[in-house]
């Protein structure tokens, strides 16, 4: 299955690595490291050199308890980096935002993917994303980042996540977003307990029934800390293990902080699948 990201056509039957570039002061694992444009661009260059096909630029931390960011602040953070990265890098520039104004502006600056952890739920977001005419990743979230981890509950997490994504796809298509421009993401850690996250990863291959490429983001997340007891910056082995599982279960994009290691794991999975 091919997808066109602002002129760059990619085979989504392959697994691609998305490098995380948080231009924020407070992201849960790398906040403050890349929130100057020169440092951000250097990091993006390195991730592309390490094999990333996508660079996901975000100006707002979505971890529980993060300080909300004004639209203007988000624009000030991401636009210079998106513009420079889109101009210089041989990669698809994705923008991690829920703000329609940021979607519109960054699409004009060359972004090739809108990555919205709030599944286009902000007023105007579906229409603006349709107007941008670039693919959109619609992610499941239960509640809002500030309170989503207080007491997440599901009767059947896979069924309820699938139903939410199906409803958000309906809204997206009604707004004019073409079905071939939609990617889906179960939203690991966004209103889920450890058990919920594990069930979603265990049954990830069943989500292909929704008919769209899957994006998976588990890198360095607390689910891995709960399993291993490792601190946030000691979770590389666990992150690579989880990325490998997602790749084996058919994820099309894996969103990670540690690109080089994940690219190697994805290459091994691809080689084994090829031989099978
Ligand atoms: N599609 C998608 N986007 C995401 N954006 C942010 C985070 C949270 O991780 P990170 O960006 O490292 O942290 P923060 O939100 O604190 O910046 N996770 C996802 C995810 O799982 N899927």
Short mmCIF file of C-alpha atoms and ligand atoms in Angstrom, two decimals:
data_model
loop_
_atom_site.label_atom_id
_atom_site.label_comp_id
_atom_site.label_asym_id
_atom_site.label_seq_id
_atom_site.Cartn_x
_atom_site.Cartn_y
_atom_site.Cartn_z
CA UNK A 1 0.00 0.00 0.00
CA UNK A 2 1.54 3.33 -1.09
CA UNK A 3 0.98 6.70 0.63
CA UNK A 4 2.00 10.13 -0.64
CA UNK A 5 3.47 12.50 1.94
CA UNK A 6 3.74 15.96 0.32
CA UNK A 7 5.21 14.44 -2.83
CA UNK A 8 7.21 11.64 -1.19
CA UNK A 9 5.58 8.28 -1.96
CA UNK A 10 6.24 5.50 0.56
CA UNK A 11 5.35 1.81 0.66
CA UNK A 12 3.38 1.38 3.89
CA UNK A 13 3.61 -2.40 3.71
CA UNK A 14 7.19 -1.82 4.91
CA UNK A 15 8.00 -0.68 8.46
CA UNK A 16 9.41 2.85 8.68
CA UNK A 17 11.10 4.53 11.63
CA UNK A 18 9.92 7.96 12.82
CA UNK A 19 12.44 9.95 14.85
CA UNK A 20 10.97 11.98 17.71
CA UNK A 21 12.03 15.63 17.82
CA UNK A 22 10.50 17.38 20.82
CA UNK A 23 11.16 21.11 20.65
CA UNK A 24 9.77 21.46 24.15
CA UNK A 25 11.28 22.22 27.57
CA UNK A 26 9.31 19.49 29.33
CA UNK A 27 8.82 16.34 27.22
CA UNK A 28 8.88 13.27 29.45
CA UNK A 29 12.22 11.86 28.34
CA UNK A 30 14.13 14.45 26.28
CA UNK A 31 12.54 17.77 27.22
CA UNK A 32 14.86 20.77 26.86
CA UNK A 33 17.53 18.96 24.88
CA UNK A 34 16.44 20.17 21.45
CA UNK A 35 14.35 23.25 22.03
CA UNK A 36 16.70 25.60 20.18
CA UNK A 37 16.33 25.53 16.37
CA UNK A 38 20.03 24.81 15.72
CA UNK A 39 20.12 21.93 18.21
CA UNK A 40 16.81 20.63 16.85
CA UNK A 41 18.03 20.64 13.26
CA UNK A 42 21.28 18.94 14.23
CA UNK A 43 19.27 16.23 15.99
CA UNK A 44 17.00 15.83 12.95
CA UNK A 45 20.01 15.52 10.63
CA UNK A 46 21.47 12.82 12.87
CA UNK A 47 18.20 10.85 12.99
CA UNK A 48 17.91 10.92 9.20
CA UNK A 49 21.54 9.81 8.92
CA UNK A 50 20.65 6.97 11.31
CA UNK A 51 17.85 5.82 8.97
CA UNK A 52 14.69 7.66 10.02
CA UNK A 53 12.14 8.04 7.20
CA UNK A 54 10.01 10.44 9.26
CA UNK A 55 10.92 13.19 11.70
CA UNK A 56 8.08 14.02 14.12
CA UNK A 57 8.38 17.59 15.37
CA UNK A 58 6.34 18.48 18.46
CA UNK A 59 6.07 21.76 20.36
CA UNK A 60 3.79 20.61 23.17
CA UNK A 61 4.44 17.83 25.66
CA UNK A 62 1.43 15.53 26.00
CA UNK A 63 2.61 13.78 29.12
CA UNK A 64 0.23 13.83 32.10
CA UNK A 65 0.59 17.13 33.98
CA UNK A 66 2.43 18.92 31.16
CA UNK A 67 2.07 22.70 31.04
CA UNK A 68 -0.43 23.66 28.33
CA UNK A 69 1.14 25.64 25.48
CA UNK A 70 -0.50 28.59 23.69
CA UNK A 71 -0.96 28.27 19.92
CA UNK A 72 1.46 31.14 19.37
CA UNK A 73 4.10 29.50 21.56
CA UNK A 74 3.62 26.23 19.69
CA UNK A 75 3.97 28.03 16.35
CA UNK A 76 7.11 29.83 17.55
CA UNK A 77 8.62 26.54 18.64
CA UNK A 78 7.88 24.33 15.64
CA UNK A 79 7.70 26.56 12.54
CA UNK A 80 11.41 27.48 12.25
CA UNK A 81 12.38 23.82 12.67
CA UNK A 82 9.74 22.48 10.28
CA UNK A 83 10.74 25.01 7.62
CA UNK A 84 14.46 24.25 7.87
CA UNK A 85 13.98 20.49 8.12
CA UNK A 86 11.53 20.34 5.19
CA UNK A 87 13.93 22.37 3.08
CA UNK A 88 17.07 20.41 3.91
CA UNK A 89 16.28 16.83 4.94
CA UNK A 90 15.54 13.76 2.84
CA UNK A 91 12.67 12.71 5.13
CA UNK A 92 8.96 13.24 5.68
CA UNK A 93 8.47 16.02 8.24
CA UNK A 94 5.59 15.17 10.56
CA UNK A 95 4.09 17.68 13.00
CA UNK A 96 2.84 16.45 16.37
CA UNK A 97 0.03 18.91 17.08
CA UNK A 98 -3.70 19.18 17.88
CA UNK A 99 -3.94 22.87 16.96
CA UNK A 100 -5.57 23.60 13.58
CA UNK A 101 -3.51 26.79 13.23
CA UNK A 102 -0.27 24.80 13.63
CA UNK A 103 -1.49 22.17 11.14
CA UNK A 104 -2.26 24.83 8.53
CA UNK A 105 0.97 26.81 8.98
CA UNK A 106 3.33 23.85 9.05
CA UNK A 107 1.70 22.25 6.00
CA UNK A 108 2.50 25.47 4.13
CA UNK A 109 6.11 25.18 5.36
CA UNK A 110 6.51 21.69 3.90
CA UNK A 111 5.23 19.26 6.53
CA UNK A 112 4.17 15.96 4.97
CA UNK A 113 2.16 14.42 7.85
CA UNK A 114 -0.14 15.70 10.60
CA UNK A 115 0.20 13.66 13.78
CA UNK A 116 -2.65 14.54 16.18
CA UNK A 117 -2.73 12.71 19.53
CA UNK A 118 -6.24 14.14 20.06
CA UNK A 119 -7.62 12.56 16.85
CA UNK A 120 -8.73 15.89 15.29
CA UNK A 121 -11.10 16.63 18.20
CA UNK A 122 -10.27 20.35 18.42
CA UNK A 123 -12.78 22.64 16.65
CA UNK A 124 -11.85 23.04 13.01
CA UNK A 125 -9.09 20.42 13.05
CA UNK A 126 -10.75 17.97 10.61
CA UNK A 127 -11.49 20.72 8.09
CA UNK A 128 -8.01 22.26 8.35
CA UNK A 129 -6.37 18.85 8.02
CA UNK A 130 -8.49 18.15 4.92
CA UNK A 131 -7.43 21.49 3.48
CA UNK A 132 -3.77 20.70 4.10
CA UNK A 133 -4.15 17.65 1.81
CA UNK A 134 -1.41 15.68 3.56
CA UNK A 135 -1.84 12.39 5.46
CA UNK A 136 -3.10 12.48 9.04
CA UNK A 137 -2.36 10.10 11.90
CA UNK A 138 -5.46 9.68 14.07
CA UNK A 139 -4.54 8.41 17.53
CA UNK A 140 -6.73 6.99 20.30
CA UNK A 141 -6.78 8.92 23.56
CA UNK A 142 -9.14 8.47 26.52
CA UNK A 143 -9.76 11.92 28.04
CA UNK A 144 -7.13 14.68 28.07
CA UNK A 145 -3.39 14.35 28.84
CA UNK A 146 -3.78 16.04 32.21
CA UNK A 147 -6.13 13.44 33.69
CA UNK A 148 -6.04 10.52 31.27
CA UNK A 149 -3.94 8.32 33.58
CA UNK A 150 -6.01 8.91 36.71
CA UNK A 151 -8.26 5.86 36.32
CA UNK A 152 -8.43 4.57 32.72
CA UNK A 153 -11.17 1.93 32.36
CA UNK A 154 -12.42 -0.21 29.44
CA UNK A 155 -14.73 -3.20 29.14
CA UNK A 156 -12.73 -4.36 26.11
CA UNK A 157 -9.83 -2.05 25.30
CA UNK A 158 -9.19 -3.30 21.76
CA UNK A 159 -12.86 -3.05 20.78
CA UNK A 160 -13.28 0.39 22.37
CA UNK A 161 -10.08 1.78 20.83
CA UNK A 162 -11.15 0.43 17.42
CA UNK A 163 -14.62 1.94 17.80
CA UNK A 164 -13.15 5.34 18.71
CA UNK A 165 -10.78 5.28 15.73
CA UNK A 166 -13.62 4.24 13.42
CA UNK A 167 -15.75 7.16 14.63
CA UNK A 168 -12.88 9.63 14.23
CA UNK A 169 -12.23 8.32 10.72
CA UNK A 170 -15.90 8.92 9.89
CA UNK A 171 -15.60 12.53 11.09
CA UNK A 172 -12.36 12.96 9.16
CA UNK A 173 -13.84 11.65 5.91
CA UNK A 174 -16.96 13.78 6.35
CA UNK A 175 -14.65 16.80 6.60
CA UNK A 176 -13.03 15.85 3.30
CA UNK A 177 -9.96 13.87 4.37
CA UNK A 178 -9.36 11.13 1.79
CA UNK A 179 -9.34 7.57 3.25
CA UNK A 180 -5.96 6.92 1.61
CA UNK A 181 -4.58 9.78 3.70
CA UNK A 182 -5.41 8.25 7.09
CA UNK A 183 -3.09 6.41 9.46
CA UNK A 184 -4.22 5.02 12.82
CA UNK A 185 -2.50 4.73 16.21
CA UNK A 186 -3.75 2.89 19.36
CA UNK A 187 -2.19 5.62 21.54
CA UNK A 188 -0.01 3.67 23.97
CA UNK A 189 0.02 5.43 27.31
CA UNK A 190 -2.81 7.82 26.45
CA UNK A 191 -5.47 6.84 28.96
CA UNK A 192 -4.38 3.25 29.42
CA UNK A 193 -3.14 1.13 32.31
CA UNK A 194 -0.18 -1.22 31.88
CA UNK A 195 -2.63 -4.06 31.26
CA UNK A 196 -4.47 -2.06 28.60
CA UNK A 197 -1.19 -1.20 26.84
CA UNK A 198 -0.05 -4.83 26.88
CA UNK A 199 -3.39 -6.07 25.53
CA UNK A 200 -3.24 -3.52 22.69
CA UNK A 201 0.32 -4.51 21.75
CA UNK A 202 -0.49 -8.22 22.02
CA UNK A 203 -3.43 -7.89 19.59
CA UNK A 204 -1.98 -5.16 17.36
CA UNK A 205 -2.25 -7.32 14.23
CA UNK A 206 -6.04 -7.45 14.74
CA UNK A 207 -6.18 -3.65 14.19
CA UNK A 208 -5.26 -4.10 10.53
CA UNK A 209 -8.93 -4.93 10.04
CA UNK A 210 -9.55 -1.15 10.26
CA UNK A 211 -7.89 -0.94 6.84
CA UNK A 212 -5.25 1.74 7.46
CA UNK A 213 -1.49 1.76 8.15
CA UNK A 214 -0.68 1.65 11.87
CA UNK A 215 1.67 4.01 13.70
CA UNK A 216 3.00 2.80 17.07
CA UNK A 217 4.68 4.89 19.78
CA UNK A 218 5.99 3.02 22.85
CA UNK A 219 9.53 4.41 23.00
CA UNK A 220 10.79 4.90 26.58
CA UNK A 221 7.19 4.98 27.89
CA UNK A 222 6.20 4.16 31.45
CA UNK A 223 4.67 0.79 30.40
CA UNK A 224 8.25 -0.32 29.72
CA UNK A 225 9.39 1.08 33.05
CA UNK A 226 6.65 -0.83 34.90
CA UNK A 227 7.79 -4.10 33.27
CA UNK A 228 11.56 -3.63 33.65
CA UNK A 229 11.91 -1.30 36.64
CA UNK A 230 14.19 0.90 34.50
CA UNK A 231 14.23 4.70 34.68
CA UNK A 232 13.09 6.66 31.64
CA UNK A 233 16.55 6.97 30.09
CA UNK A 234 17.46 3.33 30.79
CA UNK A 235 14.72 1.88 28.58
CA UNK A 236 16.55 1.40 25.25
CA UNK A 237 16.54 -2.44 25.30
CA UNK A 238 12.87 -2.51 26.28
CA UNK A 239 12.01 0.12 23.65
CA UNK A 240 13.77 -1.88 20.93
CA UNK A 241 12.01 -5.06 22.07
CA UNK A 242 8.62 -3.35 21.89
CA UNK A 243 9.45 -1.83 18.49
CA UNK A 244 10.43 -5.29 17.23
CA UNK A 245 7.11 -6.74 18.39
CA UNK A 246 5.21 -3.91 16.67
CA UNK A 247 7.19 -4.40 13.45
CA UNK A 248 6.53 -8.14 13.51
CA UNK A 249 2.81 -7.39 13.98
CA UNK A 250 2.79 -5.20 10.87
CA UNK A 251 3.16 -1.61 12.12
CA UNK A 252 3.98 0.74 9.21
CA UNK A 253 5.60 3.47 11.33
CA UNK A 254 7.35 3.14 14.68
CA UNK A 255 7.85 6.41 16.58
CA UNK A 256 11.07 6.38 18.60
CA UNK A 257 13.73 8.47 20.38
CA UNK A 258 16.52 6.00 19.52
CA UNK A 259 16.52 5.74 15.73
CA UNK A 260 19.70 3.82 14.90
CA UNK A 261 18.92 0.91 17.21
CA UNK A 262 15.32 0.71 16.04
CA UNK A 263 16.29 0.82 12.35
CA UNK A 264 18.52 -2.22 12.93
CA UNK A 265 15.72 -4.10 14.68
CA UNK A 266 13.25 -3.26 11.89
CA UNK A 267 15.78 -4.45 9.30
CA UNK A 268 16.09 -7.80 11.07
CA UNK A 269 12.31 -8.20 11.18
CA UNK A 270 12.07 -7.32 7.47
CA UNK A 271 14.76 -9.86 6.59
CA UNK A 272 13.04 -12.63 8.55
CA UNK A 273 9.66 -11.77 7.02
CA UNK A 274 11.28 -11.80 3.57
CA UNK A 275 12.72 -15.27 4.16
CA UNK A 276 9.46 -16.65 5.55
N1 LIG B 1 1.08 9.27 17.03
C1 LIG B 1 1.65 9.37 18.25
N2 LIG B 1 2.12 10.57 18.68
C2 LIG B 1 2.69 10.67 19.92
N3 LIG B 1 3.12 11.87 20.37
C3 LIG B 1 3.68 11.98 21.60
C4 LIG B 1 3.83 10.87 22.41
C5 LIG B 1 4.47 11.01 23.75
O1 LIG B 1 5.84 10.78 23.64
P1 LIG B 1 6.93 11.97 23.59
O2 LIG B 1 6.66 12.86 22.43
O3 LIG B 1 8.27 11.40 23.68
O4 LIG B 1 6.67 12.77 24.95
P2 LIG B 1 5.98 14.16 25.20
O5 LIG B 1 4.55 14.02 24.82
O6 LIG B 1 6.20 14.38 26.70
O7 LIG B 1 6.70 15.20 24.37
N4 LIG B 1 3.40 9.63 22.00
C6 LIG B 1 2.83 9.52 20.74
C7 LIG B 1 2.32 8.25 20.25
O8 LIG B 1 2.38 7.20 20.92
N5 LIG B 1 1.75 8.24 19.01
#
